[in-house]
mmCIF file of C-alpha atoms in Angstrom:
data_model
loop_
_atom_site.group_PDB
_atom_site.id
_atom_site.type_symbol
_atom_site.label_atom_id
_atom_site.label_comp_id
_atom_site.label_asym_id
_atom_site.label_seq_id
_atom_site.Cartn_x
_atom_site.Cartn_y
_atom_site.Cartn_z
ATOM 1 C CA MET A 1 -1.703 -32.996 -25.001
ATOM 2 C CA ALA A 2 1.174 -32.532 -27.524
ATOM 3 C CA PRO A 3 4.614 -33.551 -26.100
ATOM 4 C CA ASP A 4 6.779 -30.660 -24.857
ATOM 5 C CA PRO A 5 9.635 -30.217 -27.488
ATOM 6 C CA TRP A 6 11.949 -29.337 -24.775
ATOM 7 C CA PHE A 7 11.682 -32.562 -22.887
ATOM 8 C CA SER A 8 11.712 -34.671 -26.024
ATOM 9 C CA THR A 9 15.054 -32.933 -26.974
ATOM 10 C CA TYR A 10 16.196 -33.335 -23.325
ATOM 11 C CA ASP A 11 15.556 -37.103 -23.487
ATOM 12 C CA SER A 12 17.363 -37.621 -26.658
ATOM 13 C CA THR A 13 20.295 -35.531 -25.365
ATOM 14 C CA CYS A 14 20.501 -37.565 -22.129
ATOM 15 C CA GLN A 15 20.416 -40.786 -24.291
ATOM 16 C CA ILE A 16 23.372 -39.424 -26.308
ATOM 17 C CA ALA A 17 25.228 -38.668 -23.317
ATOM 18 C CA GLN A 18 24.581 -42.241 -22.068
ATOM 19 C CA GLU A 19 25.843 -43.758 -25.340
ATOM 20 C CA ILE A 20 29.040 -41.753 -25.096
ATOM 21 C CA ALA A 21 29.592 -42.893 -21.527
ATOM 22 C CA GLU A 22 29.094 -46.484 -22.797
ATOM 23 C CA LYS A 23 31.279 -45.881 -25.759
ATOM 24 C CA ILE A 24 34.241 -44.458 -23.645
ATOM 25 C CA GLN A 25 33.757 -47.432 -21.381
ATOM 26 C CA GLN A 26 34.016 -49.839 -24.386
ATOM 27 C CA GLN A 27 37.068 -47.770 -25.615
ATOM 28 C CA ASN A 28 38.851 -48.278 -22.288
ATOM 29 C CA GLN A 29 38.178 -52.019 -22.378
ATOM 30 C CA TYR A 30 39.535 -52.211 -25.993
ATOM 31 C CA GLU A 31 42.781 -50.255 -24.905
ATOM 32 C CA ARG A 32 43.216 -52.623 -21.929
ATOM 33 C CA ASN A 33 43.081 -55.515 -24.290
ATOM 34 C CA GLY A 34 45.310 -53.875 -26.814
ATOM 35 C CA GLU A 35 42.646 -53.695 -29.415
ATOM 36 C CA ASN A 36 42.219 -50.956 -32.104
ATOM 37 C CA THR A 37 40.105 -48.056 -30.898
ATOM 38 C CA ILE A 38 40.161 -45.765 -34.013
ATOM 39 C CA ARG A 39 36.705 -46.405 -35.145
ATOM 40 C CA LEU A 40 35.437 -45.964 -31.533
ATOM 41 C CA THR A 41 37.309 -42.629 -31.284
ATOM 42 C CA VAL A 42 35.760 -41.422 -34.369
ATOM 43 C CA THR A 43 32.153 -42.456 -33.184
ATOM 44 C CA ILE A 44 32.765 -40.783 -29.752
ATOM 45 C CA ARG A 45 33.975 -37.469 -31.445
ATOM 46 C CA THR A 46 30.750 -37.516 -33.593
ATOM 47 C CA LEU A 47 28.611 -38.201 -30.687
ATOM 48 C CA LEU A 48 30.222 -35.410 -28.604
ATOM 49 C CA GLN A 49 29.599 -32.882 -31.371
ATOM 50 C CA ASN A 50 26.038 -34.183 -31.503
ATOM 51 C CA LEU A 51 25.635 -33.644 -27.816
ATOM 52 C CA LYS A 52 27.054 -30.231 -27.923
ATOM 53 C CA GLU A 53 24.561 -29.241 -30.610
ATOM 54 C CA LYS A 54 21.680 -30.723 -28.726
ATOM 55 C CA ILE A 55 22.607 -28.754 -25.551
ATOM 56 C CA ALA A 56 22.777 -25.552 -27.627
ATOM 57 C CA LEU A 57 19.270 -26.369 -29.049
ATOM 58 C CA LEU A 58 18.019 -27.011 -25.496
ATOM 59 C CA LYS A 59 19.286 -23.499 -24.306
ATOM 60 C CA ASP A 60 17.640 -21.776 -27.291
ATOM 61 C CA LEU A 61 14.416 -23.629 -26.642
ATOM 62 C CA LEU A 62 14.385 -22.718 -22.978
ATOM 63 C CA LEU A 63 15.240 -19.123 -23.779
ATOM 64 C CA ARG A 64 12.273 -18.809 -26.198
ATOM 65 C CA ALA A 65 9.876 -20.493 -23.791
ATOM 66 C CA VAL A 66 10.778 -18.197 -20.999
ATOM 67 C CA SER A 67 10.857 -14.995 -23.005
ATOM 68 C CA THR A 68 7.535 -15.671 -24.544
ATOM 69 C CA HIS A 69 5.922 -16.782 -21.234
ATOM 70 C CA GLN A 70 5.034 -20.237 -22.444
ATOM 71 C CA ILE A 71 6.223 -21.487 -18.991
ATOM 72 C CA THR A 72 6.573 -19.907 -15.657
ATOM 73 C CA GLN A 73 9.736 -18.635 -14.270
ATOM 74 C CA LEU A 74 9.818 -21.444 -11.652
ATOM 75 C CA GLU A 75 9.654 -24.026 -14.383
ATOM 76 C CA GLY A 76 12.275 -22.162 -16.221
ATOM 77 C CA ASP A 77 14.475 -22.409 -13.286
ATOM 78 C CA ARG A 78 13.841 -26.129 -12.986
ATOM 79 C CA ARG A 79 14.786 -26.689 -16.666
ATOM 80 C CA GLN A 80 17.802 -24.581 -16.394
ATOM 81 C CA ASN A 81 18.931 -26.855 -13.438
ATOM 82 C CA LEU A 82 18.438 -29.898 -15.584
ATOM 83 C CA LEU A 83 20.370 -28.123 -18.470
ATOM 84 C CA ASP A 84 23.243 -27.133 -16.124
ATOM 85 C CA GLU A 85 23.612 -30.755 -15.112
ATOM 86 C CA LEU A 86 23.771 -31.880 -18.822
ATOM 87 C CA VAL A 87 26.481 -29.298 -19.415
ATOM 88 C CA THR A 88 28.393 -30.728 -16.453
ATOM 89 C CA ARG A 89 28.032 -34.281 -17.862
ATOM 90 C CA GLU A 90 29.255 -33.037 -21.252
ATOM 91 C CA ARG A 91 32.414 -31.515 -19.715
ATOM 92 C CA LEU A 92 33.126 -34.692 -17.730
ATOM 93 C CA LEU A 93 32.681 -36.789 -20.811
ATOM 94 C CA VAL A 94 34.986 -34.616 -22.911
ATOM 95 C CA ALA A 95 37.598 -34.636 -20.059
ATOM 96 C CA SER A 96 37.228 -38.465 -19.799
ATOM 97 C CA PHE A 97 37.486 -38.857 -23.601
ATOM 98 C CA LYS A 98 40.687 -36.691 -23.805
ATOM 99 C CA ASN A 99 42.278 -38.068 -20.766
ATOM 100 C CA GLU A 100 44.848 -40.031 -22.922
ATOM 101 C CA GLY A 101 47.655 -41.928 -21.302
ATOM 102 C CA ALA A 102 45.662 -42.395 -17.925
ATOM 103 C CA GLU A 103 45.132 -45.989 -16.914
ATOM 104 C CA PRO A 104 41.692 -46.986 -18.474
ATOM 105 C CA ASP A 105 38.869 -47.430 -15.994
ATOM 106 C CA LEU A 106 35.226 -48.588 -16.510
ATOM 107 C CA ILE A 107 32.986 -45.428 -16.171
ATOM 108 C CA ARG A 108 29.900 -47.390 -15.135
ATOM 109 C CA SER A 109 31.852 -49.440 -12.553
ATOM 110 C CA SER A 110 33.343 -46.310 -11.034
ATOM 111 C CA LEU A 111 29.867 -44.858 -10.814
ATOM 112 C CA MET A 112 28.534 -47.970 -9.058
ATOM 113 C CA THR A 113 31.401 -47.830 -6.530
ATOM 114 C CA GLY A 114 30.850 -44.319 -5.871
ATOM 115 C CA GLY A 115 33.892 -42.869 -7.591
ATOM 116 C CA ALA A 116 36.404 -42.857 -10.384
ATOM 117 C CA LYS A 117 39.645 -44.783 -9.992
ATOM 118 C CA ARG A 118 43.175 -43.581 -10.601
ATOM 119 C CA GLY A 119 42.068 -39.898 -11.508
ATOM 120 C CA VAL A 120 39.865 -40.771 -14.555
ATOM 121 C CA PRO A 121 36.677 -38.558 -14.396
ATOM 122 C CA ASN A 122 33.467 -40.131 -13.983
ATOM 123 C CA PRO A 123 30.969 -38.287 -16.218
ATOM 124 C CA TRP A 124 27.972 -39.410 -14.338
ATOM 125 C CA LEU A 125 29.020 -38.600 -10.832
ATOM 126 C CA PHE A 126 27.037 -35.487 -9.940
ATOM 127 C CA GLU A 127 24.592 -34.429 -7.189
ATOM 128 C CA GLU A 128 21.008 -34.938 -8.468
ATOM 129 C CA PRO A 129 18.323 -32.920 -6.988
ATOM 130 C CA GLU A 130 16.492 -34.796 -4.269
ATOM 131 C CA GLU A 131 13.142 -34.755 -6.125
ATOM 132 C CA ILE A 132 14.449 -36.488 -9.248
ATOM 133 C CA ARG A 133 17.162 -38.627 -7.566
ATOM 134 C CA GLY A 134 16.797 -42.227 -8.682
ATOM 135 C CA LEU A 135 14.225 -41.366 -11.415
ATOM 136 C CA GLY A 136 14.740 -42.463 -15.075
ATOM 137 C CA PHE A 137 14.426 -40.058 -17.897
ATOM 138 C CA ASP A 138 10.820 -40.878 -18.646
ATOM 139 C CA GLU A 139 9.882 -40.497 -14.919
ATOM 140 C CA ILE A 140 11.521 -37.031 -14.867
ATOM 141 C CA ARG A 141 9.683 -35.986 -17.787
ATOM 142 C CA GLN A 142 6.361 -37.208 -16.374
ATOM 143 C CA GLN A 143 7.155 -35.383 -13.096
ATOM 144 C CA GLN A 144 7.925 -32.221 -14.908
ATOM 145 C CA GLN A 145 4.820 -32.365 -17.159
ATOM 146 C CA LYS A 146 2.826 -33.039 -13.924
ATOM 147 C CA ILE A 147 4.200 -29.976 -12.342
ATOM 148 C CA ILE A 148 3.527 -27.971 -15.453
ATOM 149 C CA GLN A 149 -0.089 -29.221 -15.558
ATOM 150 C CA GLU A 150 -0.592 -28.322 -11.826
ATOM 151 C CA GLN A 151 0.893 -24.836 -12.514
ATOM 152 C CA ASP A 152 -1.398 -24.439 -15.569
ATOM 153 C CA ALA A 153 -4.419 -25.454 -13.415
ATOM 154 C CA GLY A 154 -3.363 -22.798 -10.777
ATOM 155 C CA LEU A 155 -2.925 -20.259 -13.416
ATOM 156 C CA ASP A 156 -6.384 -21.071 -14.861
ATOM 157 C CA ALA A 157 -7.934 -20.789 -11.402
ATOM 158 C CA LEU A 158 -6.120 -17.484 -10.910
ATOM 159 C CA SER A 159 -7.306 -16.227 -14.274
ATOM 160 C CA SER A 160 -10.939 -17.362 -13.392
ATOM 161 C CA ILE A 161 -10.812 -15.331 -10.140
ATOM 162 C CA ILE A 162 -9.563 -12.239 -11.910
ATOM 163 C CA SER A 163 -12.215 -12.678 -14.531
ATOM 164 C CA ARG A 164 -14.894 -12.835 -11.731
ATOM 165 C CA GLN A 165 -13.367 -9.771 -10.001
ATOM 166 C CA LYS A 166 -13.307 -7.826 -13.317
ATOM 167 C CA GLN A 167 -16.976 -8.760 -13.856
ATOM 168 C CA MET A 168 -17.880 -7.634 -10.277
ATOM 169 C CA GLY A 169 -16.068 -4.355 -10.917
ATOM 170 C CA LYS A 170 -18.001 -3.898 -14.189
ATOM 171 C CA GLU A 171 -21.258 -4.548 -12.360
ATOM 172 C CA ILE A 172 -20.436 -2.201 -9.581
ATOM 173 C CA GLY A 173 -19.511 0.390 -12.133
ATOM 174 C CA ASN A 174 -22.816 0.013 -13.929
ATOM 175 C CA GLU A 175 -24.805 0.223 -10.617
ATOM 176 C CA LEU A 176 -22.819 3.471 -9.666
ATOM 177 C CA ASP A 177 -23.699 4.778 -13.094
ATOM 178 C CA GLU A 178 -27.456 3.987 -12.577
ATOM 179 C CA GLN A 179 -27.180 5.661 -9.107
ATOM 180 C CA ASN A 180 -25.505 8.706 -10.533
ATOM 181 C CA GLU A 181 -28.343 8.879 -13.172
ATOM 182 C CA ILE A 182 -30.888 8.678 -10.390
ATOM 183 C CA ILE A 183 -29.310 11.320 -8.330
ATOM 184 C CA ASP A 184 -29.083 13.625 -11.495
ATOM 185 C CA ASP A 185 -32.833 13.071 -12.242
ATOM 186 C CA LEU A 186 -33.585 13.717 -8.501
ATOM 187 C CA ALA A 187 -31.465 16.942 -8.697
ATOM 188 C CA ASN A 188 -33.233 18.069 -11.897
ATOM 189 C CA LEU A 189 -36.565 17.262 -10.165
ATOM 190 C CA VAL A 190 -35.848 19.216 -7.126
ATOM 191 C CA GLU A 191 -34.557 22.114 -9.270
ATOM 192 C CA ASN A 192 -37.645 22.168 -11.402
ATOM 193 C CA THR A 193 -39.867 21.892 -8.279
ATOM 194 C CA ASP A 194 -37.990 24.747 -6.671
ATOM 195 C CA GLY A 195 -38.474 26.806 -9.917
ATOM 196 C CA LYS A 196 -42.176 26.119 -9.890
ATOM 197 C CA LEU A 197 -42.428 26.899 -6.161
ATOM 198 C CA ARG A 198 -40.755 30.235 -6.707
ATOM 199 C CA THR A 199 -43.001 31.087 -9.687
ATOM 200 C CA GLU A 200 -46.086 30.212 -7.620
ATOM 201 C CA THR A 201 -44.755 32.259 -4.657
ATOM 202 C CA ARG A 202 -44.541 35.193 -6.970
ATOM 203 C CA ARG A 203 -47.985 34.742 -8.251
ATOM 204 C CA VAL A 204 -49.416 34.540 -4.739
ATOM 205 C CA ASN A 205 -47.641 37.689 -3.769
ATOM 206 C CA MET A 206 -48.881 39.471 -6.854
ATOM 207 C CA VAL A 207 -52.391 38.256 -6.053
ATOM 208 C CA ASP A 208 -51.975 39.370 -2.451
ATOM 209 C CA ARG A 209 -50.612 42.842 -3.432
ATOM 210 C CA LYS A 210 -53.528 43.156 -5.860
ATOM 211 C CA SER A 211 -56.002 42.214 -3.334
ATOM 212 C CA THR A 212 -54.658 44.657 -0.669
ATOM 213 C CA SER A 213 -54.656 47.518 -3.255
ATOM 214 C CA CYS A 214 -58.304 46.796 -4.294
ATOM 215 C CA GLY A 215 -59.304 46.655 -0.649
ATOM 216 C CA PHE A 216 -57.698 50.095 -0.003
ATOM 217 C CA SER A 217 -59.413 51.616 -3.096
ATOM 218 C CA LEU A 218 -62.879 50.429 -1.985
ATOM 219 C CA LYS A 219 -62.446 51.872 1.442
ATOM 220 C CA THR A 220 -61.360 55.201 0.032
ATOM 221 C CA LEU A 221 -64.355 55.358 -2.337
ATOM 222 C CA ALA A 222 -66.797 54.438 0.433
ATOM 223 C CA SER A 223 -65.348 57.219 2.845
ATOM 224 C CA LYS A 224 -65.904 59.809 0.022
ATOM 225 C CA LYS A 225 -69.482 58.883 -0.630
ATOM 226 C CA GLY A 226 -70.139 59.086 3.104
#
């Protein structure tokens, strides 16, 4: 089965976000030690731009998949939730990067302790859905692909049922056509028989009238002779 382009893009986008968080953490460490952060700043800006482009690509891929019915609406909603979380991460990363003058903090440490210190935003502190909480990117992708496969199997089963019902409908239609033909043939037979019966009845009546007429004539002739 070919890998889903949306999930491969999603994985690479999450990795970029992770790298940005690590770079911001490193930048804060440099600032604490009084080291030069210019190179790191340029790298972070480049990564943030790359993250923005990747998110835009994910939005386009999702819209295309939903509009062309490549995925179900339910799967589209799940992917939209994942995308919304990425957008939230991006905003937090940008806010953390632009938070100049605030006392630096270790992003990963703040995540581990459950919150950011001294007002520095934590780009990874968000409420994950229960079904993916604690899972890695690969595990989330595998779970999503499993859900898609189950949905595809359900759609295949539904399609098979519809096909059988359609075939049954055709067979019933053919049987009705055959029965209609039999009824038409029977009606024609009854009509022909009725016509023949009327013809024979007329002939019998004619014979009966002739017989009566002939009998009357013989009686008249006999009486005259007598």
